[in-house]
Amino acid sequence: MDDIAILGVGMHPWGKWGRNFVECGEKAARDALADAEVGWDEIQFVSGANSVRCGYPGYVSASTFANALGFTGCQLASSYAACASGATALSIARAQILSGVCEVALVVGAESTPKGFFAPNAGERHEDPDWLRFHLVGATNPTYFALYARRRMELYGDTSEDFAAVKVKNSRHGVFNPNARYTKEYDVDDIANSPMVADPLRLLEICATSDGGAALVVSSLEWAASRGVDNPVRVSGISTVSPTYPNSVIELPYLASDSWAAVGDETMTFKDNIAARAYEEASVSPEDLDFAEVYDLSSAYELDWYEHIGLCERGDAAKLLRAGDTALGGRIPVNPSGGLGAFGEAVPAQAIAQVCEMVWQLRGEAGHRQVEGAKVGLSINHGMFGHGSSVICTR
Amino acid sequence: MAAVEGLFTLDTDEPRLIGGRARSRGSYFFPKALAGSDPACLGDEIEEVLLSRTGQLWSYTTGEYAPPAPYVIPGDEFKPYVVAAVRLAEENLVVLGQVVEGVSVEDLSVGMDMELVIDALYSDEEHDYLVWKWSPTPMSENGDD
């Protein structure tokens, strides 16, 4: 797969601002344009990552953001893929660029979220698994994170202290990130003293819902060169894969896993496949990574990703953590940005924010959270119902 | 009455989940309406089947805070509850459900035998609204585990 260039990145800081999401997206977009030294009137295509929590303007995000910046007649696409929306929006921009439909594009996602648990859409919908899981089981998002965490404890011997150590690590990284919402350094006692939400996970270990915005200016390598940018950060792989049947893990928001009675076995999982596709497109392997940005929806969830992206064998993630390998200064830092533990989640902006962090790292502009000599980074997450999301950036 | 019709039988002694099975392929689904994730089932007839009512505990957790609607708080005030994911013995399919009241996480461990029961999800003046729940299989049936 051919690469595209990332010319500029921008973010609106994460927080609980009580502000229209459009303001967050517009600020991020203007910063990305300024960073790229590209004029808004030069942008030929806007790819918006939608929000389903901000009314109609959220469903037509590309138009909403283009309107905020001033309508210029550029082409638009708005897409939604839950937490994978940002990667999906980037993949659409890449397709437009590599097919020659446009040369330079803006990718934007932003959201303002209510406090507390995410809730399903209104109405009584007996065939919507998202409705059924709340009504019949009381299964919130943390329910699923906790099921995975408990399984790690029983299968691999991970402990609550391991999970807390993930949060401690990410909070130390987040201290150095001006866009993070939480910049306090937590210790294990802070976490042990926070209320239990879904056993074994406590409040400080579960991703909050945040407001924020993130944007990228991307172009063909030729267009970048025409602007004198000969060594840009490149998007070298994007994975937006679906699960492969049968996926033995119960994924959000379903009531049941796939059945592996007819074919397959219990070791087949969706999250392994997401990374595999990104590696394949980028022609890199886990050993090539200098750092990774993974979706720590919970502290324990970060450990699952170490295994899914091939940093270690299944069951060995806590060993990496305990050895300090995944902290800044370690062998393969994970979430140098501070991750969701420091940000909370602004759904359509989050996967784009992961790419922003990769760009700062690969340019050597990440300040105190810089991974020395970083050349290859991977971001990964997934959108509920089964949207894969992974991006590999290289320089 | 069932909180949602068509997902489980109301046989109070031996309740069963109502799932789907691809007739020639042999894949199982729950709920039946979600059949379709197996690409080999395209065009296969999905028959309605009653799923195993026993299985092994895959994982478990608690709900310590009241979820948003459409969750209905049973009774006057919210009480924390336990949630289990159980791998059905025959179908190799992991199914979520609440655990019956009186069982705490200290009573549970991954791999233990569980069985399906019918219990009230919530009630109003006219009805108990019923749902499936998971319960540890009584020790007498649990072998030497």
Coordinates of C-alpha atoms in Angstrom, one line a residue:
Chain A
M1 CA 0.0 0.0 0.0
D2 CA 1.3 3.5 -0.9
D3 CA 2.0 5.9 1.9
I4 CA 0.4 9.4 2.3
A5 CA 1.9 12.3 4.2
I6 CA 0.7 13.9 7.4
L7 CA 1.5 17.6 7.0
G8 CA -0.1 19.0 10.1
V9 CA -1.8 18.0 13.3
G10 CA -4.0 19.9 15.8
M11 CA -6.0 19.2 18.9
H12 CA -8.4 21.0 21.2
P13 CA -7.4 20.0 24.7
W14 CA -9.5 17.2 26.3
G15 CA -11.7 18.1 29.2
K16 CA -15.3 18.7 30.3
W17 CA -15.8 22.0 28.8
G18 CA -19.6 22.2 28.3
R19 CA -18.7 23.7 24.9
N20 CA -20.3 23.0 21.5
F21 CA -18.3 20.2 19.9
V22 CA -18.0 22.3 16.7
E23 CA -15.7 24.7 18.6
C24 CA -13.5 21.8 19.6
G25 CA -13.3 20.5 16.0
E26 CA -12.8 24.0 14.5
K27 CA -9.9 24.8 16.9
A28 CA -8.2 21.4 16.1
A29 CA -8.7 22.0 12.4
R30 CA -7.2 25.5 12.5
D31 CA -4.2 24.3 14.5
A32 CA -3.7 21.4 12.0
L33 CA -3.8 23.8 9.0
A34 CA -1.4 26.2 10.7
D35 CA 0.9 23.3 11.6
A36 CA 0.9 22.2 8.0
E37 CA 1.2 25.7 6.6
V38 CA -1.7 24.9 4.4
G39 CA -4.5 27.4 3.8
W40 CA -8.1 26.3 4.4
D41 CA -8.9 27.3 0.8
E42 CA -6.4 24.8 -0.4
I43 CA -8.1 21.8 1.2
Q44 CA -9.9 19.8 -1.4
F45 CA -11.6 17.2 0.7
V46 CA -12.9 17.1 4.3
S47 CA -13.4 13.7 6.0
G48 CA -15.4 14.1 9.2
A49 CA -15.6 11.5 12.0
N50 CA -19.2 11.7 13.3
S51 CA -20.6 12.1 16.8
V52 CA -23.9 10.5 17.8
R53 CA -24.1 12.6 21.0
C54 CA -24.2 16.1 19.6
G55 CA -27.5 16.1 17.6
Y56 CA -27.8 16.3 13.8
P57 CA -24.7 18.4 13.3
G58 CA -22.8 15.5 14.7
Y59 CA -24.2 13.1 12.0
V60 CA -22.9 15.3 9.2
S61 CA -19.6 16.3 10.8
A62 CA -17.7 17.1 7.6
S63 CA -20.3 19.6 6.5
T64 CA -20.5 21.0 10.1
F65 CA -16.8 21.5 10.3
A66 CA -16.5 22.9 6.8
N67 CA -19.3 25.3 7.6
A68 CA -17.5 26.5 10.7
L69 CA -14.3 27.1 8.7
G70 CA -16.3 28.6 5.8
F71 CA -17.9 26.8 2.8
T72 CA -15.4 26.6 -0.1
G73 CA -17.1 24.0 -2.3
C74 CA -14.6 21.2 -1.3
Q75 CA -15.7 17.6 -1.3
L76 CA -17.0 16.1 1.9
A77 CA -17.6 12.7 3.6
S78 CA -19.0 12.1 7.1
S79 CA -18.6 8.7 8.6
Y80 CA -19.4 6.9 11.9
A81 CA -17.7 3.7 13.2
A82 CA -18.0 4.3 17.0
C83 CA -14.5 4.5 18.5
A84 CA -13.1 3.6 15.2
S85 CA -14.6 6.7 13.5
G86 CA -11.3 8.6 13.4
A87 CA -9.4 5.9 11.7
T88 CA -12.3 5.3 9.3
A89 CA -12.3 9.0 8.4
L90 CA -8.5 8.9 7.8
S91 CA -8.9 5.8 5.6
I92 CA -11.5 7.6 3.4
A93 CA -9.1 10.5 3.0
R94 CA -6.3 8.1 2.1
A95 CA -8.5 6.4 -0.5
Q96 CA -9.4 9.8 -2.1
I97 CA -5.7 10.8 -2.2
L98 CA -4.3 7.5 -3.5
S99 CA -7.0 7.3 -6.1
G100 CA -6.1 10.8 -7.3
V101 CA -9.5 12.3 -6.5
C102 CA -7.8 14.9 -4.3
E103 CA -4.3 15.8 -3.3
V104 CA -4.7 17.3 0.2
A105 CA -7.4 16.7 2.8
L106 CA -8.5 17.6 6.3
V107 CA -9.6 14.9 8.7
V108 CA -11.5 16.1 11.8
G109 CA -13.3 14.6 14.7
A110 CA -14.8 16.2 17.9
E111 CA -17.3 15.5 20.6
S112 CA -18.9 16.9 23.7
T113 CA -20.2 14.1 26.0
P114 CA -22.5 13.8 28.9
K115 CA -21.1 12.7 32.3
G116 CA -21.3 9.1 33.3
F117 CA -22.0 5.8 31.5
F118 CA -22.6 5.9 27.7
A119 CA -26.3 5.0 27.1
P120 CA -28.0 3.5 24.1
N121 CA -30.4 5.5 21.8
A122 CA -33.9 6.1 23.1
G123 CA -36.8 3.9 22.2
E124 CA -37.7 0.3 22.9
R125 CA -35.7 -1.8 20.4
H126 CA -35.8 -5.5 21.0
E127 CA -33.5 -6.4 18.1
D128 CA -30.8 -3.9 19.0
P129 CA -28.1 -5.6 21.1
D130 CA -27.1 -2.2 22.5
W131 CA -30.6 -1.8 24.0
L132 CA -30.9 -5.5 25.1
R133 CA -27.6 -5.5 27.0
F134 CA -28.7 -2.5 29.2
H135 CA -32.2 -3.6 29.7
L136 CA -31.8 -7.4 30.3
V137 CA -28.4 -7.6 31.9
G138 CA -27.5 -4.1 33.1
A139 CA -24.2 -4.5 31.1
T140 CA -22.5 -1.2 30.8
N141 CA -19.2 -0.7 28.9
P142 CA -17.2 -1.2 32.1
T143 CA -19.0 -4.6 32.5
Y144 CA -17.2 -5.9 29.4
F145 CA -13.9 -4.3 30.4
A146 CA -14.2 -6.0 33.8
L147 CA -15.0 -9.4 32.3
Y148 CA -11.8 -9.2 30.3
A149 CA -9.8 -8.0 33.4
R150 CA -11.1 -10.8 35.6
R151 CA -10.3 -13.4 32.9
R152 CA -6.7 -12.1 32.9
M153 CA -6.5 -12.6 36.6
E154 CA -7.8 -16.1 36.5
L155 CA -5.9 -17.3 33.4
Y156 CA -2.6 -15.4 33.7
G157 CA -2.3 -14.5 37.3
D158 CA -2.5 -10.8 36.7
T159 CA -3.3 -8.8 39.9
S160 CA -5.2 -5.7 40.8
E161 CA -1.8 -4.1 41.5
D162 CA -0.8 -4.8 37.9
F163 CA -3.9 -3.1 36.6
A164 CA -3.3 -0.1 38.9
A165 CA 0.3 0.1 37.7
V166 CA -1.0 0.7 34.1
K167 CA -2.9 3.7 35.3
V168 CA 0.1 4.9 37.3
K169 CA 2.3 4.6 34.3
N170 CA -0.1 6.4 32.0
S171 CA -0.7 9.2 34.5
R172 CA 3.1 9.8 34.6
H173 CA 3.1 10.1 30.9
G174 CA 0.0 12.4 30.9
V175 CA 1.7 14.9 33.2
F176 CA 3.8 16.0 30.2
N177 CA 0.9 16.3 27.8
P178 CA -0.7 19.8 27.5
N179 CA -3.7 18.3 25.7
A180 CA -4.5 15.7 28.4
R181 CA -7.5 16.1 30.7
Y182 CA -5.9 14.5 33.7
T183 CA -2.4 15.7 34.5
K184 CA -2.2 14.5 38.0
E185 CA 0.3 11.7 38.8
Y186 CA -1.6 8.9 40.6
D187 CA -0.1 6.3 42.8
V188 CA -1.4 2.8 43.5
D189 CA -3.1 3.9 46.7
D190 CA -5.1 6.6 44.9
I191 CA -6.4 3.8 42.7
A192 CA -7.0 1.3 45.5
N193 CA -9.0 4.0 47.3
S194 CA -11.2 4.9 44.4
P195 CA -14.7 3.3 44.4
M196 CA -15.2 -0.1 42.8
V197 CA -17.3 0.3 39.6
A198 CA -17.1 -3.2 38.0
D199 CA -15.1 -5.7 40.0
P200 CA -12.1 -5.8 39.7
L201 CA -12.0 -2.4 38.1
R202 CA -12.1 0.8 40.1
L203 CA -13.2 4.3 39.1
L204 CA -9.7 5.6 38.3
E205 CA -9.0 2.6 36.1
I206 CA -12.0 3.2 33.8
C207 CA -11.9 5.6 30.9
A208 CA -14.0 8.8 31.5
T209 CA -16.1 10.4 28.8
S210 CA -14.5 13.7 27.6
D211 CA -14.9 16.6 25.3
G212 CA -12.1 17.2 22.7
G213 CA -11.2 17.6 19.1
A214 CA -8.4 16.4 16.8
A215 CA -7.5 17.0 13.2
L216 CA -5.0 16.1 10.6
V217 CA -3.9 17.6 7.3
V218 CA -2.9 14.8 4.9
S219 CA -1.7 14.8 1.3
S220 CA -0.1 12.7 -1.3
L221 CA 3.7 12.4 -1.0
E222 CA 4.0 14.4 -4.3
W223 CA 1.9 17.3 -3.1
A224 CA 4.0 17.3 0.2
A225 CA 7.2 17.4 -1.9
S226 CA 5.8 20.3 -4.0
R227 CA 5.5 22.2 -0.7
G228 CA 9.1 21.5 0.2
V229 CA 8.2 18.7 2.7
D230 CA 10.5 15.9 1.7
N231 CA 10.5 13.8 4.8
P232 CA 7.0 13.9 6.3
V233 CA 5.5 11.6 8.8
R234 CA 3.8 9.0 6.7
V235 CA 0.7 6.9 7.1
S236 CA 2.0 3.5 6.1
G237 CA -0.9 1.3 7.1
I238 CA -4.5 1.6 8.2
S239 CA -6.7 -1.3 9.4
T240 CA -10.5 -1.0 9.5
V241 CA -11.2 -4.7 9.4
S242 CA -14.3 -6.5 10.7
P243 CA -14.0 -9.4 13.1
T244 CA -13.4 -12.8 11.5
Y245 CA -15.9 -15.6 12.3
P246 CA -15.9 -17.0 14.9
N247 CA -14.7 -14.5 17.4
S248 CA -14.7 -16.2 20.8
V249 CA -14.7 -13.0 22.9
I250 CA -18.0 -11.3 23.8
E251 CA -17.6 -7.9 22.2
L252 CA -19.5 -4.7 23.1
P253 CA -22.5 -4.5 22.8
Y254 CA -23.5 -8.2 22.2
L255 CA -25.2 -10.6 24.6
A256 CA -23.1 -13.5 23.3
S257 CA -19.9 -14.4 21.6
D258 CA -19.7 -16.3 18.3
S259 CA -20.0 -20.0 18.6
W260 CA -16.9 -22.0 17.8
A261 CA -18.8 -25.3 17.8
A262 CA -18.7 -25.7 14.0
V263 CA -15.3 -24.2 13.2
G264 CA -12.4 -22.4 14.9
D265 CA -11.4 -22.4 18.5
E266 CA -11.3 -20.2 21.6
T267 CA -8.0 -18.5 20.6
M268 CA -9.5 -16.6 17.7
T269 CA -10.2 -13.0 18.6
F270 CA -11.0 -9.9 16.7
K271 CA -8.3 -7.7 18.2
D272 CA -5.5 -9.9 16.9
N273 CA -6.8 -9.4 13.4
I274 CA -6.9 -5.6 13.6
A275 CA -3.2 -5.3 14.2
A276 CA -2.3 -8.0 11.7
R277 CA -3.8 -6.0 8.8
A278 CA -2.0 -2.8 9.8
Y279 CA 1.3 -4.6 10.0
E280 CA 0.7 -6.2 6.6
E281 CA -0.1 -3.0 4.9
A282 CA 2.8 -1.2 6.4
S283 CA 5.2 -4.1 5.9
V284 CA 6.4 -3.8 9.4
S285 CA 6.4 -6.3 12.3
P286 CA 6.0 -5.8 16.1
E287 CA 9.8 -5.8 16.5
D288 CA 10.0 -2.7 14.4
L289 CA 7.7 -0.6 16.6
D290 CA 9.3 2.2 18.7
F291 CA 6.1 2.9 20.7
A292 CA 2.4 2.2 20.5
E293 CA -0.8 4.2 21.4
V294 CA -3.4 1.7 22.5
Y295 CA -7.0 2.1 23.7
D296 CA -6.8 1.7 27.5
L297 CA -10.6 1.8 28.0
S298 CA -9.6 0.3 31.3
S299 CA -6.2 -0.2 32.9
A300 CA -6.4 -4.0 32.3
Y301 CA -7.5 -3.5 28.7
E302 CA -4.1 -2.0 27.9
L303 CA -2.5 -5.3 28.8
D304 CA -4.7 -7.2 26.4
W305 CA -3.4 -4.9 23.6
Y306 CA 0.2 -5.8 24.3
E307 CA -0.6 -9.3 23.3
H308 CA -2.9 -8.4 20.4
I309 CA -0.3 -6.2 18.8
G310 CA 2.4 -8.8 19.3
L311 CA 4.6 -7.2 21.9
C312 CA 4.6 -10.5 23.8
E313 CA 3.0 -13.9 23.9
R314 CA -0.6 -14.2 25.2
G315 CA -0.6 -14.0 29.0
D316 CA 2.8 -12.3 29.3
A317 CA 1.7 -8.6 29.2
A318 CA 2.0 -8.0 32.9
K319 CA 5.6 -9.2 32.7
L320 CA 6.4 -6.4 30.3
L321 CA 4.6 -3.9 32.5
R322 CA 6.4 -5.0 35.6
A323 CA 9.8 -4.9 33.9
G324 CA 9.1 -1.2 32.9
D325 CA 9.3 -2.1 29.2
T326 CA 6.2 -0.1 28.4
A327 CA 6.9 3.0 30.4
L328 CA 8.7 6.0 28.8
G329 CA 12.4 5.1 28.8
G330 CA 11.5 1.4 28.5
R331 CA 12.0 -0.9 25.5
I332 CA 8.6 -0.2 23.9
P333 CA 6.7 2.6 25.5
V334 CA 3.0 2.2 25.3
N335 CA 0.7 5.3 25.5
P336 CA 3.4 7.9 25.8
S337 CA 0.6 10.4 25.4
G338 CA -0.9 9.3 28.7
G339 CA -3.6 7.3 26.8
L340 CA -7.2 7.3 27.6
G341 CA -6.2 7.1 31.3
A342 CA -5.0 10.7 31.0
F343 CA -7.5 11.8 28.3
G344 CA -10.8 10.1 28.8
E345 CA -12.5 9.4 25.6
A346 CA -13.9 11.8 23.0
V347 CA -15.2 9.1 20.7
P348 CA -14.8 10.4 17.1
A349 CA -11.7 12.4 18.0
Q350 CA -9.8 9.7 19.9
A351 CA -8.3 7.7 17.1
I352 CA -7.3 10.9 15.4
A353 CA -5.6 12.1 18.6
Q354 CA -3.7 8.9 18.7
V355 CA -2.3 9.8 15.2
C356 CA -1.5 13.3 16.4
E357 CA 0.6 11.8 19.2
M358 CA 2.4 9.5 16.7
V359 CA 3.2 12.6 14.5
W360 CA 4.7 14.5 17.4
Q361 CA 6.7 11.5 18.5
L362 CA 8.0 10.8 14.9
R363 CA 9.0 14.5 14.5
G364 CA 10.8 14.5 17.8
E365 CA 8.4 17.2 19.1
A366 CA 6.9 15.4 22.1
G367 CA 8.9 17.2 24.7
H368 CA 9.3 15.4 28.0
R369 CA 7.3 12.4 26.8
Q370 CA 9.5 11.9 23.7
V371 CA 10.4 8.4 22.8
E372 CA 14.0 8.7 21.7
G373 CA 14.7 8.1 18.1
A374 CA 11.2 7.0 17.3
K375 CA 10.7 6.0 13.6
V376 CA 7.7 3.6 13.7
G377 CA 4.5 3.9 15.8
L378 CA 1.3 2.0 15.9
S379 CA -2.1 3.1 17.2
I380 CA -5.0 0.7 17.7
N381 CA -8.6 0.5 19.0
H382 CA -11.9 -0.8 17.9
G383 CA -15.4 0.5 17.5
M384 CA -18.2 -1.4 19.1
F385 CA -20.3 -3.7 17.0
G386 CA -17.0 -4.7 15.2
H387 CA -15.1 -1.8 13.6
G388 CA -11.3 -2.4 13.6
S389 CA -9.1 0.7 13.9
S390 CA -5.3 0.7 13.6
V391 CA -2.8 3.1 12.0
I392 CA 0.9 2.7 11.5
C393 CA 3.0 5.8 11.0
T394 CA 6.6 5.9 9.9
R395 CA 9.3 8.4 9.2
Chain B
M1 CA -44.1 -12.3 31.6
A2 CA -40.8 -12.2 29.7
A3 CA -39.1 -8.8 29.9
V4 CA -38.5 -9.3 26.1
E5 CA -40.4 -12.0 24.2
G6 CA -38.7 -14.7 22.2
L7 CA -35.3 -14.9 23.8
F8 CA -35.9 -17.7 26.4
T9 CA -38.5 -20.2 27.5
L10 CA -40.6 -19.6 30.6
D11 CA -40.2 -23.2 31.8
T12 CA -39.5 -22.5 35.5
D13 CA -37.9 -25.9 36.1
E14 CA -35.6 -26.1 33.1
P15 CA -35.6 -22.8 31.3
R16 CA -33.7 -22.5 28.0
L17 CA -32.4 -19.7 25.9
I18 CA -33.8 -19.6 22.4
G19 CA -31.1 -19.5 19.8
G20 CA -30.5 -20.1 16.2
R21 CA -28.6 -22.9 14.4
A22 CA -27.5 -23.0 10.9
R23 CA -29.0 -26.3 9.7
S24 CA -26.1 -27.5 7.5
R25 CA -23.2 -25.6 8.9
G26 CA -24.0 -26.2 12.6
S27 CA -23.1 -22.8 13.9
Y28 CA -25.2 -21.5 16.9
F29 CA -26.3 -17.9 17.5
F30 CA -27.9 -16.0 20.4
P31 CA -30.2 -14.3 20.0
K32 CA -31.4 -16.0 16.8
A33 CA -32.0 -12.6 15.2
L34 CA -28.2 -12.0 15.3
A35 CA -27.5 -15.0 13.1
G36 CA -25.4 -13.8 10.2
S37 CA -21.9 -13.4 11.6
D38 CA -20.9 -16.7 10.1
P39 CA -20.2 -16.1 6.4
A40 CA -20.5 -19.8 5.6
C41 CA -24.2 -19.6 6.7
L42 CA -25.2 -17.4 3.8
G43 CA -28.3 -19.0 2.4
D44 CA -28.3 -21.7 5.1
E45 CA -31.6 -22.1 6.9
I46 CA -31.4 -20.9 10.5
E47 CA -33.6 -23.1 12.7
E48 CA -34.8 -22.1 16.1
V49 CA -33.1 -24.2 18.8
L50 CA -33.1 -24.4 22.6
L51 CA -29.6 -23.9 23.8
S52 CA -27.9 -25.8 26.6
R53 CA -28.9 -24.5 30.0
T54 CA -25.5 -25.4 31.6
G55 CA -22.0 -24.3 31.0
Q56 CA -18.7 -23.1 32.5
L57 CA -18.1 -19.6 33.9
W58 CA -16.0 -17.7 31.4
S59 CA -15.7 -14.5 33.5
Y60 CA -17.7 -12.4 35.9
T61 CA -18.0 -8.9 37.4
T62 CA -20.3 -6.6 39.3
G63 CA -22.4 -3.6 38.5
E64 CA -21.8 -1.2 41.5
Y65 CA -23.6 1.8 40.0
A66 CA -27.0 2.0 38.4
P67 CA -26.8 1.8 34.6
P68 CA -28.8 4.3 32.5
A69 CA -32.2 3.4 31.0
P70 CA -33.3 1.1 29.5
Y71 CA -32.0 -0.6 32.6
V72 CA -34.8 -0.6 35.2
I73 CA -34.0 -0.4 38.9
P74 CA -35.9 -3.2 40.5
G75 CA -37.5 -2.1 43.8
D76 CA -37.1 1.2 45.5
E77 CA -33.4 1.7 45.3
F78 CA -30.5 0.4 43.3
K79 CA -28.6 -2.6 44.6
P80 CA -25.3 -3.8 43.1
Y81 CA -25.6 -7.0 41.1
V82 CA -23.2 -9.6 39.7
V83 CA -22.9 -10.3 35.9
A84 CA -21.6 -13.6 34.5
A85 CA -20.4 -14.7 31.1
V86 CA -20.9 -18.5 30.7
R87 CA -19.6 -20.7 27.9
L88 CA -22.4 -23.0 27.0
A89 CA -21.3 -26.6 27.2
E90 CA -22.4 -27.9 23.8
E91 CA -22.6 -24.8 21.6
N92 CA -19.2 -23.2 22.6
L93 CA -20.9 -19.8 22.8
V94 CA -20.4 -17.4 25.7
V95 CA -23.6 -15.8 26.9
L96 CA -24.0 -12.8 29.3
G97 CA -26.5 -12.7 32.1
Q98 CA -27.0 -11.4 35.6
V99 CA -26.2 -13.8 38.5
V100 CA -29.0 -14.7 40.9
E101 CA -29.2 -12.6 44.1
G102 CA -27.3 -13.9 47.0
V103 CA -24.2 -14.9 45.0
S104 CA -21.2 -12.7 45.3
V105 CA -18.0 -12.6 43.3
E106 CA -16.2 -14.3 46.2
D107 CA -18.4 -17.4 45.4
L108 CA -17.3 -17.5 41.8
S109 CA -14.3 -18.7 39.8
V110 CA -13.6 -19.0 36.1
G111 CA -14.4 -22.5 34.9
M112 CA -17.1 -23.4 37.5
D113 CA -20.3 -25.0 36.5
M114 CA -23.3 -22.7 36.0
E115 CA -26.9 -23.2 35.1
L116 CA -29.7 -21.0 33.7
V117 CA -32.6 -20.0 35.8
I118 CA -35.6 -17.7 35.3
D119 CA -35.9 -14.8 37.7
A120 CA -37.6 -11.4 38.0
L121 CA -35.7 -8.6 36.3
Y122 CA -38.1 -6.0 37.8
S123 CA -41.7 -5.8 38.7
D124 CA -44.7 -3.4 38.6
E125 CA -48.1 -3.7 40.1
E126 CA -49.3 -6.0 37.4
H127 CA -46.4 -8.2 36.5
D128 CA -43.1 -9.7 37.3
Y129 CA -40.9 -9.1 34.2
L130 CA -38.8 -12.2 33.8
V131 CA -35.3 -12.7 32.4
W132 CA -32.7 -15.5 32.4
K133 CA -30.0 -15.4 35.0
W134 CA -27.0 -17.5 35.8
S135 CA -26.7 -19.5 39.0
P136 CA -23.8 -21.7 40.3
T137 CA -24.8 -25.3 39.8
P138 CA -25.7 -26.9 43.2
M139 CA -22.6 -28.6 44.7
S140 CA -24.2 -32.0 44.5
E141 CA -24.1 -31.8 40.7
N142 CA -20.7 -30.2 40.6
G143 CA -18.7 -33.4 40.7
D144 CA -15.3 -33.2 42.5
D145 CA -14.6 -29.7 41.3

